[in-house]
PDB file of C-alpha atoms and ligand atoms in Angstrom:
ATOM      1  CA  MET A   1      15.796  21.814  29.888  1.00  0.00           C
ATOM      2  CA  ALA A   2      19.253  20.434  29.072  1.00  0.00           C
ATOM      3  CA  VAL A   3      22.163  22.816  28.726  1.00  0.00           C
ATOM      4  CA  VAL A   4      24.865  22.337  26.079  1.00  0.00           C
ATOM      5  CA  LEU A   5      28.320  23.888  26.220  1.00  0.00           C
ATOM      6  CA  THR A   6      29.378  25.426  22.873  1.00  0.00           C
ATOM      7  CA  ASN A   7      31.979  27.867  21.484  1.00  0.00           C
ATOM      8  CA  GLN A   8      29.468  30.563  22.488  1.00  0.00           C
ATOM      9  CA  GLY A   9      29.167  29.357  26.081  1.00  0.00           C
ATOM     10  CA  PHE A  10      26.165  27.590  27.633  1.00  0.00           C
ATOM     11  CA  VAL A  11      23.018  27.367  25.503  1.00  0.00           C
ATOM     12  CA  ALA A  12      19.706  25.526  25.855  1.00  0.00           C
ATOM     13  CA  SER A  13      19.871  22.290  23.817  1.00  0.00           C
ATOM     14  CA  GLU A  14      16.810  23.353  21.762  1.00  0.00           C
ATOM     15  CA  ALA A  15      18.628  26.520  20.691  1.00  0.00           C
ATOM     16  CA  LEU A  16      21.587  24.610  19.205  1.00  0.00           C
ATOM     17  CA  HIS A  17      21.270  24.402  15.400  1.00  0.00           C
ATOM     18  CA  TYR A  18      23.838  22.978  13.050  1.00  0.00           C
ATOM     19  CA  PRO A  19      24.342  24.140   9.445  1.00  0.00           C
ATOM     20  CA  TYR A  20      24.224  21.369   6.831  1.00  0.00           C
ATOM     21  CA  GLN A  21      27.608  22.523   5.527  1.00  0.00           C
ATOM     22  CA  GLU A  22      29.504  21.295   8.563  1.00  0.00           C
ATOM     23  CA  ARG A  23      32.787  19.348   8.523  1.00  0.00           C
ATOM     24  CA  GLY A  24      31.707  16.816  11.117  1.00  0.00           C
ATOM     25  CA  LEU A  25      28.425  16.125   9.311  1.00  0.00           C
ATOM     26  CA  GLN A  26      29.844  15.998   5.793  1.00  0.00           C
ATOM     27  CA  PHE A  27      33.318  14.495   6.300  1.00  0.00           C
ATOM     28  CA  GLY A  28      33.367  13.133   9.850  1.00  0.00           C
ATOM     29  CA  ASP A  29      36.174  15.709  10.109  1.00  0.00           C
ATOM     30  CA  GLY A  30      36.360  15.906  13.875  1.00  0.00           C
ATOM     31  CA  ILE A  31      37.119  14.178  17.144  1.00  0.00           C
ATOM     32  CA  TYR A  32      35.228  13.380  20.324  1.00  0.00           C
ATOM     33  CA  GLU A  33      35.467  12.083  23.894  1.00  0.00           C
ATOM     34  CA  VAL A  34      33.149  10.335  26.323  1.00  0.00           C
ATOM     35  CA  ILE A  35      33.965  10.930  29.987  1.00  0.00           C
ATOM     36  CA  ARG A  36      32.395   8.763  32.689  1.00  0.00           C
ATOM     37  CA  VAL A  37      30.632  10.544  35.541  1.00  0.00           C
ATOM     38  CA  TYR A  38      29.897   8.765  38.820  1.00  0.00           C
ATOM     39  CA  GLN A  39      27.466  10.494  41.169  1.00  0.00           C
ATOM     40  CA  GLY A  40      28.198  13.819  39.501  1.00  0.00           C
ATOM     41  CA  ARG A  41      32.016  13.370  39.637  1.00  0.00           C
ATOM     42  CA  PRO A  42      33.988  12.849  36.408  1.00  0.00           C
ATOM     43  CA  TYR A  43      36.365   9.856  36.394  1.00  0.00           C
ATOM     44  CA  LEU A  44      39.755   9.960  34.544  1.00  0.00           C
ATOM     45  CA  MET A  45      39.005  13.438  33.195  1.00  0.00           C
ATOM     46  CA  THR A  46      42.676  14.412  32.838  1.00  0.00           C
ATOM     47  CA  GLU A  47      43.337  11.279  30.771  1.00  0.00           C
ATOM     48  CA  HIS A  48      40.357  11.982  28.492  1.00  0.00           C
ATOM     49  CA  LEU A  49      41.348  15.618  27.966  1.00  0.00           C
ATOM     50  CA  ASP A  50      44.961  14.623  27.238  1.00  0.00           C
ATOM     51  CA  ARG A  51      43.694  12.161  24.609  1.00  0.00           C
ATOM     52  CA  LEU A  52      41.392  14.812  23.099  1.00  0.00           C
ATOM     53  CA  TYR A  53      44.342  17.154  22.550  1.00  0.00           C
ATOM     54  CA  ARG A  54      46.417  14.268  21.122  1.00  0.00           C
ATOM     55  CA  SER A  55      43.584  13.393  18.693  1.00  0.00           C
ATOM     56  CA  ALA A  56      43.312  17.071  17.688  1.00  0.00           C
ATOM     57  CA  GLU A  57      47.029  17.274  16.990  1.00  0.00           C
ATOM     58  CA  ALA A  58      46.882  14.073  14.940  1.00  0.00           C
ATOM     59  CA  ILE A  59      44.218  15.558  12.625  1.00  0.00           C
ATOM     60  CA  LYS A  60      45.943  18.991  12.564  1.00  0.00           C
ATOM     61  CA  LEU A  61      43.059  20.723  14.346  1.00  0.00           C
ATOM     62  CA  THR A  62      43.904  23.493  16.799  1.00  0.00           C
ATOM     63  CA  ILE A  63      41.556  23.554  19.777  1.00  0.00           C
ATOM     64  CA  PRO A  64      40.877  27.256  20.408  1.00  0.00           C
ATOM     65  CA  PHE A  65      41.025  27.011  24.230  1.00  0.00           C
ATOM     66  CA  ASP A  66      43.361  25.401  26.712  1.00  0.00           C
ATOM     67  CA  LYS A  67      42.867  22.200  28.636  1.00  0.00           C
ATOM     68  CA  GLU A  68      42.399  23.813  32.035  1.00  0.00           C
ATOM     69  CA  HIS A  69      39.719  26.178  30.715  1.00  0.00           C
ATOM     70  CA  LEU A  70      37.920  23.216  29.137  1.00  0.00           C
ATOM     71  CA  ARG A  71      38.091  21.218  32.365  1.00  0.00           C
ATOM     72  CA  GLN A  72      36.520  24.091  34.318  1.00  0.00           C
ATOM     73  CA  GLN A  73      33.797  24.519  31.679  1.00  0.00           C
ATOM     74  CA  LEU A  74      32.940  20.808  31.750  1.00  0.00           C
ATOM     75  CA  LEU A  75      32.691  20.836  35.545  1.00  0.00           C
ATOM     76  CA  ALA A  76      30.380  23.860  35.237  1.00  0.00           C
ATOM     77  CA  LEU A  77      28.320  21.946  32.642  1.00  0.00           C
ATOM     78  CA  ILE A  78      27.745  19.125  35.140  1.00  0.00           C
ATOM     79  CA  ASN A  79      26.457  21.748  37.588  1.00  0.00           C
ATOM     80  CA  GLU A  80      24.320  23.519  34.989  1.00  0.00           C
ATOM     81  CA  ASN A  81      22.587  20.217  34.242  1.00  0.00           C
ATOM     82  CA  ARG A  82      22.388  19.242  37.924  1.00  0.00           C
ATOM     83  CA  LEU A  83      23.878  15.860  37.089  1.00  0.00           C
ATOM     84  CA  THR A  84      24.290  14.263  40.485  1.00  0.00           C
ATOM     85  CA  GLU A  85      23.799  10.644  39.448  1.00  0.00           C
ATOM     86  CA  ASP A  86      25.809   8.289  37.198  1.00  0.00           C
ATOM     87  CA  GLY A  87      26.236   9.670  33.712  1.00  0.00           C
ATOM     88  CA  LEU A  88      28.620  10.881  31.052  1.00  0.00           C
ATOM     89  CA  ILE A  89      29.967  13.946  29.314  1.00  0.00           C
ATOM     90  CA  TYR A  90      30.053  13.752  25.506  1.00  0.00           C
ATOM     91  CA  LEU A  91      32.117  16.365  23.695  1.00  0.00           C
ATOM     92  CA  GLN A  92      33.106  16.836  20.080  1.00  0.00           C
ATOM     93  CA  ILE A  93      35.144  19.290  18.033  1.00  0.00           C
ATOM     94  CA  THR A  94      35.013  19.525  14.260  1.00  0.00           C
ATOM     95  CA  ARG A  95      36.948  21.625  11.761  1.00  0.00           C
ATOM     96  CA  GLY A  96      33.955  23.956  11.550  1.00  0.00           C
ATOM     97  CA  SER A  97      31.199  25.141   9.209  1.00  0.00           C
ATOM     98  CA  ALA A  98      32.248  25.787   5.614  1.00  0.00           C
ATOM     99  CA  LYS A  99      31.381  25.085   1.987  1.00  0.00           C
ATOM    100  CA  ARG A 100      31.934  21.422   1.197  1.00  0.00           C
ATOM    101  CA  LEU A 101      35.502  21.275  -0.133  1.00  0.00           C
ATOM    102  CA  HIS A 102      38.053  18.728   1.009  1.00  0.00           C
ATOM    103  CA  LEU A 103      40.846  21.238   1.728  1.00  0.00           C
ATOM    104  CA  PHE A 104      40.951  22.660   5.256  1.00  0.00           C
ATOM    105  CA  PRO A 105      38.639  25.706   5.374  1.00  0.00           C
ATOM    106  CA  ASP A 106      39.556  28.994   6.998  1.00  0.00           C
ATOM    107  CA  CYS A 107      37.046  28.902   9.849  1.00  0.00           C
ATOM    108  CA  GLU A 108      36.713  28.346  13.601  1.00  0.00           C
ATOM    109  CA  PRO A 109      36.268  24.778  14.901  1.00  0.00           C
ATOM    110  CA  ASN A 110      32.767  23.871  16.121  1.00  0.00           C
ATOM    111  CA  PHE A 111      32.625  22.576  19.669  1.00  0.00           C
ATOM    112  CA  PHE A 112      29.836  21.204  21.820  1.00  0.00           C
ATOM    113  CA  ALA A 113      29.544  19.153  24.986  1.00  0.00           C
ATOM    114  CA  TYR A 114      26.513  17.758  26.775  1.00  0.00           C
ATOM    115  CA  THR A 115      25.836  15.545  29.763  1.00  0.00           C
ATOM    116  CA  ASP A 116      23.544  12.559  29.963  1.00  0.00           C
ATOM    117  CA  LYS A 117      22.479  10.018  32.555  1.00  0.00           C
ATOM    118  CA  LEU A 118      24.039   6.574  32.194  1.00  0.00           C
ATOM    119  CA  ALA A 119      23.422   3.798  34.686  1.00  0.00           C
ATOM    120  CA  ARG A 120      26.191   1.279  35.374  1.00  0.00           C
ATOM    121  CA  PRO A 121      25.520  -2.028  33.521  1.00  0.00           C
ATOM    122  CA  LEU A 122      25.478  -3.919  36.818  1.00  0.00           C
ATOM    123  CA  GLU A 123      23.823  -7.107  35.579  1.00  0.00           C
ATOM    124  CA  GLN A 124      26.260  -7.542  32.683  1.00  0.00           C
ATOM    125  CA  ILE A 125      29.214  -6.735  34.932  1.00  0.00           C
ATOM    126  CA  LYS A 126      28.079  -9.580  37.182  1.00  0.00           C
ATOM    127  CA  THR A 127      27.142 -12.255  34.645  1.00  0.00           C
ATOM    128  CA  GLY A 128      29.157 -11.356  31.538  1.00  0.00           C
ATOM    129  CA  ILE A 129      28.215 -10.983  27.882  1.00  0.00           C
ATOM    130  CA  LYS A 130      28.480 -12.805  24.539  1.00  0.00           C
ATOM    131  CA  ALA A 131      30.612 -11.537  21.667  1.00  0.00           C
ATOM    132  CA  ILE A 132      31.338 -12.432  18.066  1.00  0.00           C
ATOM    133  CA  THR A 133      34.604 -11.981  16.151  1.00  0.00           C
ATOM    134  CA  LYS A 134      34.908  -9.905  12.989  1.00  0.00           C
ATOM    135  CA  GLN A 135      37.621  -8.699  10.644  1.00  0.00           C
ATOM    136  CA  ASP A 136      38.827  -5.205  11.638  1.00  0.00           C
ATOM    137  CA  ILE A 137      38.226  -3.212   8.446  1.00  0.00           C
ATOM    138  CA  ARG A 138      38.845   0.233   9.972  1.00  0.00           C
ATOM    139  CA  TRP A 139      41.546   2.665   8.833  1.00  0.00           C
ATOM    140  CA  HIS A 140      45.049   2.494  10.304  1.00  0.00           C
ATOM    141  CA  TYR A 141      44.803   5.387  12.786  1.00  0.00           C
ATOM    142  CA  CYS A 142      42.428   3.950  15.363  1.00  0.00           C
ATOM    143  CA  TYR A 143      44.347   5.722  18.167  1.00  0.00           C
ATOM    144  CA  ILE A 144      42.622   8.933  17.019  1.00  0.00           C
ATOM    145  CA  LYS A 145      39.157   9.221  18.571  1.00  0.00           C
ATOM    146  CA  SER A 146      37.678  10.352  15.277  1.00  0.00           C
ATOM    147  CA  LEU A 147      33.978  10.804  14.475  1.00  0.00           C
ATOM    148  CA  ASN A 148      34.219   8.212  11.692  1.00  0.00           C
ATOM    149  CA  LEU A 149      32.563   5.223  13.345  1.00  0.00           C
ATOM    150  CA  LEU A 150      30.746   3.523  10.469  1.00  0.00           C
ATOM    151  CA  PRO A 151      32.723   0.226  10.616  1.00  0.00           C
ATOM    152  CA  ASN A 152      32.173   0.170  14.407  1.00  0.00           C
ATOM    153  CA  VAL A 153      28.450   0.818  13.985  1.00  0.00           C
ATOM    154  CA  LEU A 154      28.073  -1.941  11.370  1.00  0.00           C
ATOM    155  CA  ALA A 155      30.007  -4.496  13.447  1.00  0.00           C
ATOM    156  CA  LYS A 156      28.093  -3.659  16.637  1.00  0.00           C
ATOM    157  CA  GLN A 157      24.778  -4.004  14.780  1.00  0.00           C
ATOM    158  CA  GLU A 158      25.841  -7.357  13.346  1.00  0.00           C
ATOM    159  CA  ALA A 159      26.762  -8.565  16.849  1.00  0.00           C
ATOM    160  CA  PHE A 160      23.335  -7.485  18.093  1.00  0.00           C
ATOM    161  CA  GLU A 161      21.585  -9.280  15.228  1.00  0.00           C
ATOM    162  CA  GLN A 162      23.456 -12.441  16.200  1.00  0.00           C
ATOM    163  CA  GLY A 163      22.321 -12.155  19.812  1.00  0.00           C
ATOM    164  CA  ALA A 164      25.690 -10.853  21.072  1.00  0.00           C
ATOM    165  CA  PHE A 165      26.646  -7.670  22.912  1.00  0.00           C
ATOM    166  CA  ASP A 166      29.722  -6.735  20.904  1.00  0.00           C
ATOM    167  CA  ALA A 167      32.078  -7.682  18.075  1.00  0.00           C
ATOM    168  CA  ILE A 168      35.736  -8.325  18.881  1.00  0.00           C
ATOM    169  CA  LEU A 169      37.816  -7.160  15.930  1.00  0.00           C
ATOM    170  CA  HIS A 170      40.951  -8.722  14.456  1.00  0.00           C
ATOM    171  CA  ARG A 171      43.368  -7.751  11.709  1.00  0.00           C
ATOM    172  CA  ASP A 172      44.395 -10.946   9.947  1.00  0.00           C
ATOM    173  CA  GLN A 173      43.716 -12.963  13.105  1.00  0.00           C
ATOM    174  CA  ILE A 174      45.488 -10.526  15.496  1.00  0.00           C
ATOM    175  CA  VAL A 175      42.901  -9.250  17.978  1.00  0.00           C
ATOM    176  CA  THR A 176      42.866  -5.435  18.155  1.00  0.00           C
ATOM    177  CA  GLU A 177      39.872  -4.213  20.208  1.00  0.00           C
ATOM    178  CA  SER A 178      36.077  -4.303  20.102  1.00  0.00           C
ATOM    179  CA  THR A 179      33.710  -1.826  18.431  1.00  0.00           C
ATOM    180  CA  ALA A 180      33.731   0.440  21.497  1.00  0.00           C
ATOM    181  CA  ALA A 181      36.087  -1.096  24.073  1.00  0.00           C
ATOM    182  CA  ASN A 182      39.539  -2.563  24.600  1.00  0.00           C
ATOM    183  CA  VAL A 183      39.920  -6.332  24.894  1.00  0.00           C
ATOM    184  CA  PHE A 184      41.947  -8.280  27.454  1.00  0.00           C
ATOM    185  CA  ILE A 185      42.548 -12.023  27.786  1.00  0.00           C
ATOM    186  CA  VAL A 186      43.780 -13.963  30.810  1.00  0.00           C
ATOM    187  CA  LYS A 187      46.022 -16.957  30.155  1.00  0.00           C
ATOM    188  CA  ASP A 188      47.672 -18.861  33.007  1.00  0.00           C
ATOM    189  CA  ASP A 189      47.187 -15.924  35.399  1.00  0.00           C
ATOM    190  CA  VAL A 190      48.788 -13.416  33.015  1.00  0.00           C
ATOM    191  CA  ILE A 191      46.690 -10.586  31.578  1.00  0.00           C
ATOM    192  CA  ILE A 192      47.378  -9.822  27.919  1.00  0.00           C
ATOM    193  CA  THR A 193      46.142  -6.906  25.793  1.00  0.00           C
ATOM    194  CA  HIS A 194      47.058  -5.451  22.391  1.00  0.00           C
ATOM    195  CA  PRO A 195      49.962  -2.948  22.630  1.00  0.00           C
ATOM    196  CA  ALA A 196      49.099   0.766  22.467  1.00  0.00           C
ATOM    197  CA  THR A 197      49.964   1.178  18.771  1.00  0.00           C
ATOM    198  CA  GLU A 198      48.153   3.195  16.084  1.00  0.00           C
ATOM    199  CA  ARG A 199      45.786   0.247  15.505  1.00  0.00           C
ATOM    200  CA  ILE A 200      43.748   0.676  18.714  1.00  0.00           C
ATOM    201  CA  LEU A 201      42.274   3.442  20.803  1.00  0.00           C
ATOM    202  CA  HIS A 202      44.457   3.941  23.887  1.00  0.00           C
ATOM    203  CA  GLY A 203      41.558   3.477  26.269  1.00  0.00           C
ATOM    204  CA  CYS A 204      41.627   5.488  29.486  1.00  0.00           C
ATOM    205  CA  VAL A 205      40.180   2.532  31.401  1.00  0.00           C
ATOM    206  CA  ARG A 206      42.622   0.160  29.643  1.00  0.00           C
ATOM    207  CA  ASN A 207      45.611   2.264  30.718  1.00  0.00           C
ATOM    208  CA  ARG A 208      44.289   2.700  34.229  1.00  0.00           C
ATOM    209  CA  LEU A 209      43.650  -1.018  34.653  1.00  0.00           C
ATOM    210  CA  ILE A 210      47.168  -1.897  33.467  1.00  0.00           C
ATOM    211  CA  LEU A 211      48.511   0.524  36.085  1.00  0.00           C
ATOM    212  CA  LEU A 212      46.264  -0.887  38.817  1.00  0.00           C
ATOM    213  CA  ALA A 213      47.314  -4.456  37.922  1.00  0.00           C
ATOM    214  CA  LYS A 214      51.001  -3.514  38.072  1.00  0.00           C
ATOM    215  CA  LEU A 215      50.572  -1.727  41.409  1.00  0.00           C
ATOM    216  CA  ASN A 216      48.953  -4.897  42.741  1.00  0.00           C
ATOM    217  CA  GLU A 217      51.646  -7.210  41.340  1.00  0.00           C
ATOM    218  CA  ILE A 218      49.295  -8.881  38.878  1.00  0.00           C
ATOM    219  CA  PRO A 219      51.267  -9.906  35.761  1.00  0.00           C
ATOM    220  CA  VAL A 220      50.140  -7.880  32.745  1.00  0.00           C
ATOM    221  CA  VAL A 221      51.725  -7.726  29.306  1.00  0.00           C
ATOM    222  CA  GLU A 222      50.969  -5.640  26.228  1.00  0.00           C
ATOM    223  CA  ALA A 223      51.451  -8.142  23.414  1.00  0.00           C
ATOM    224  CA  TYR A 224      49.813  -9.346  20.211  1.00  0.00           C
ATOM    225  CA  TYR A 225      47.536 -12.374  20.478  1.00  0.00           C
ATOM    226  CA  SER A 226      45.438 -14.228  17.954  1.00  0.00           C
ATOM    227  CA  VAL A 227      41.767 -15.120  17.616  1.00  0.00           C
ATOM    228  CA  SER A 228      42.635 -18.699  18.635  1.00  0.00           C
ATOM    229  CA  ASP A 229      44.395 -17.346  21.787  1.00  0.00           C
ATOM    230  CA  LEU A 230      41.190 -15.404  22.453  1.00  0.00           C
ATOM    231  CA  LEU A 231      38.972 -18.459  22.096  1.00  0.00           C
ATOM    232  CA  GLU A 232      41.344 -20.609  24.201  1.00  0.00           C
ATOM    233  CA  ALA A 233      41.813 -17.979  26.942  1.00  0.00           C
ATOM    234  CA  ASN A 234      40.872 -18.739  30.555  1.00  0.00           C
ATOM    235  CA  GLU A 235      39.076 -15.393  30.780  1.00  0.00           C
ATOM    236  CA  VAL A 236      38.239 -12.504  28.453  1.00  0.00           C
ATOM    237  CA  PHE A 237      36.980  -9.046  29.342  1.00  0.00           C
ATOM    238  CA  LEU A 238      36.319  -5.660  27.731  1.00  0.00           C
ATOM    239  CA  THR A 239      37.075  -2.236  29.177  1.00  0.00           C
ATOM    240  CA  SER A 240      35.628   1.195  28.488  1.00  0.00           C
ATOM    241  CA  SER A 241      34.272   4.219  30.297  1.00  0.00           C
ATOM    242  CA  GLY A 242      30.698   3.031  29.855  1.00  0.00           C
ATOM    243  CA  ILE A 243      31.037  -0.685  30.591  1.00  0.00           C
ATOM    244  CA  GLU A 244      33.960  -0.649  33.087  1.00  0.00           C
ATOM    245  CA  VAL A 245      35.459  -4.175  33.284  1.00  0.00           C
ATOM    246  CA  LEU A 246      32.954  -6.332  31.437  1.00  0.00           C
ATOM    247  CA  PRO A 247      33.400 -10.131  31.378  1.00  0.00           C
ATOM    248  CA  VAL A 248      32.979 -11.975  28.069  1.00  0.00           C
ATOM    249  CA  VAL A 249      31.791 -15.526  28.745  1.00  0.00           C
ATOM    250  CA  GLU A 250      31.032 -16.705  25.202  1.00  0.00           C
ATOM    251  CA  ILE A 251      32.564 -15.873  21.813  1.00  0.00           C
ATOM    252  CA  ASP A 252      31.265 -17.142  18.453  1.00  0.00           C
ATOM    253  CA  GLY A 253      29.064 -19.598  20.349  1.00  0.00           C
ATOM    254  CA  LYS A 254      32.027 -21.074  22.275  1.00  0.00           C
ATOM    255  CA  LYS A 255      32.303 -20.856  26.072  1.00  0.00           C
ATOM    256  CA  ILE A 256      35.335 -18.974  27.399  1.00  0.00           C
ATOM    257  CA  GLY A 257      37.013 -20.911  30.231  1.00  0.00           C
ATOM    258  CA  THR A 258      34.256 -22.254  32.448  1.00  0.00           C
ATOM    259  CA  GLY A 259      31.673 -20.037  30.771  1.00  0.00           C
ATOM    260  CA  LYS A 260      31.381 -18.081  34.039  1.00  0.00           C
ATOM    261  CA  VAL A 261      32.972 -14.809  35.158  1.00  0.00           C
ATOM    262  CA  GLY A 262      36.590 -15.621  36.079  1.00  0.00           C
ATOM    263  CA  VAL A 263      38.516 -14.983  39.299  1.00  0.00           C
ATOM    264  CA  MET A 264      40.995 -12.584  37.697  1.00  0.00           C
ATOM    265  CA  THR A 265      38.221 -10.554  36.066  1.00  0.00           C
ATOM    266  CA  LYS A 266      36.487 -10.262  39.433  1.00  0.00           C
ATOM    267  CA  SER A 267      39.717  -9.032  41.106  1.00  0.00           C
ATOM    268  CA  LEU A 268      40.166  -6.414  38.385  1.00  0.00           C
ATOM    269  CA  GLN A 269      36.547  -5.302  38.696  1.00  0.00           C
ATOM    270  CA  ASP A 270      37.212  -4.834  42.391  1.00  0.00           C
ATOM    271  CA  LEU A 271      40.363  -2.749  41.738  1.00  0.00           C
ATOM    272  CA  TYR A 272      38.471  -0.637  39.185  1.00  0.00           C
ATOM    273  CA  GLN A 273      35.528  -0.026  41.489  1.00  0.00           C
ATOM    274  CA  ARG A 274      37.790   1.025  44.359  1.00  0.00           C
ATOM    275  CA  ASP A 275      39.769   3.339  42.082  1.00  0.00           C
ATOM    276  CA  ALA A 276      36.583   4.943  40.734  1.00  0.00           C
ATOM    277  CA  GLY A 277      35.253   5.455  44.259  1.00  0.00           C
ATOM    278  CA  LEU A 278      32.409   2.990  43.754  1.00  0.00           C
ATOM    279  CA  LYS A 279      33.361   0.898  46.806  1.00  0.00           C
TER     280      LYS A 279
HETATM  281  C1  PLP B 301      37.077   1.693  19.726  1.00  0.00           C
HETATM  282  C2  PLP B 301      37.192   1.939  21.196  1.00  0.00           C
HETATM  283  N1  PLP B 301      38.172   1.315  21.889  1.00  0.00           N
HETATM  284  C3  PLP B 301      38.311   1.492  23.223  1.00  0.00           C
HETATM  285  C4  PLP B 301      37.459   2.324  23.936  1.00  0.00           C
HETATM  286  C5  PLP B 301      37.635   2.495  25.416  1.00  0.00           C
HETATM  287  O1  PLP B 301      38.102   3.784  25.721  1.00  0.00           O
HETATM  288  P1  PLP B 301      37.928   4.403  27.175  1.00  0.00           P
HETATM  289  O2  PLP B 301      38.466   3.372  28.141  1.00  0.00           O
HETATM  290  O3  PLP B 301      38.786   5.630  27.136  1.00  0.00           O
HETATM  291  O4  PLP B 301      36.499   4.682  27.372  1.00  0.00           O
HETATM  292  C6  PLP B 301      36.441   3.007  23.256  1.00  0.00           C
HETATM  293  C7  PLP B 301      35.548   3.909  23.993  1.00  0.00           C
HETATM  294  O5  PLP B 301      34.591   4.402  23.517  1.00  0.00           O
HETATM  295  C8  PLP B 301      36.310   2.820  21.854  1.00  0.00           C
HETATM  296  O6  PLP B 301      35.349   3.462  21.157  1.00  0.00           O
END
């Protein structure tokens, strides 16, 4: 039986019941994180926890325990669930259970975290995926990892219905990110990705990859680029905790570069895999 970590400690997943008057359910008034686990070991946990506390501050939610305590609890959760293979930790914190009124209630935040198995998408990492482009209609504070994911869900579903893996979003032709990943292009051996402004999630894999590129003297710039730059790029790839460094070989029915996984993308996959202890 799966174990879930809550405000009350570890409980069996079946024993976890949520009231219908709950801020996350009724307002999406909460934040979350997804931490990658490889062979039972969390990857970039510090970065994820730092972002969680930044998201909490941005929505004026006080997390009722400190980061180090949370880290220890999450490591214990992995043990409780005997997660020794590839997987993830999902955690969320909402403003709590209270009568449905917009003003902040006077109550404790609700917290839970669980683990799950998640295999690496090895085939897609090797051969690449197709994407579509879509207008980014989300709110302006996409750097907050908020529970409000309806625009992301709708865009991802539309991509699926068009035979693609993901939708790459743009605000008035400036590419921001995808529904659940950051987007990079390669042009003339330079890697380009949207700057870490309020308009994108500051992805832990994104930031790590920029660092790894710099350490390996690969030119990388954080700059705005357009949908036409995206379509004309030599290579395009997505990054996230679930998909790692995922090549995009076709967008809106048009081949990217040669239509095959590019040399730069392969080098970055290699750097990622070494950093994550996968090689
Ligand atoms: C909208 C969005 N952008 C980017 C990312 C990548 O973030 P990370 O690299 O921290 O997994 C995610 C991850 O879920 C996301 O939902």
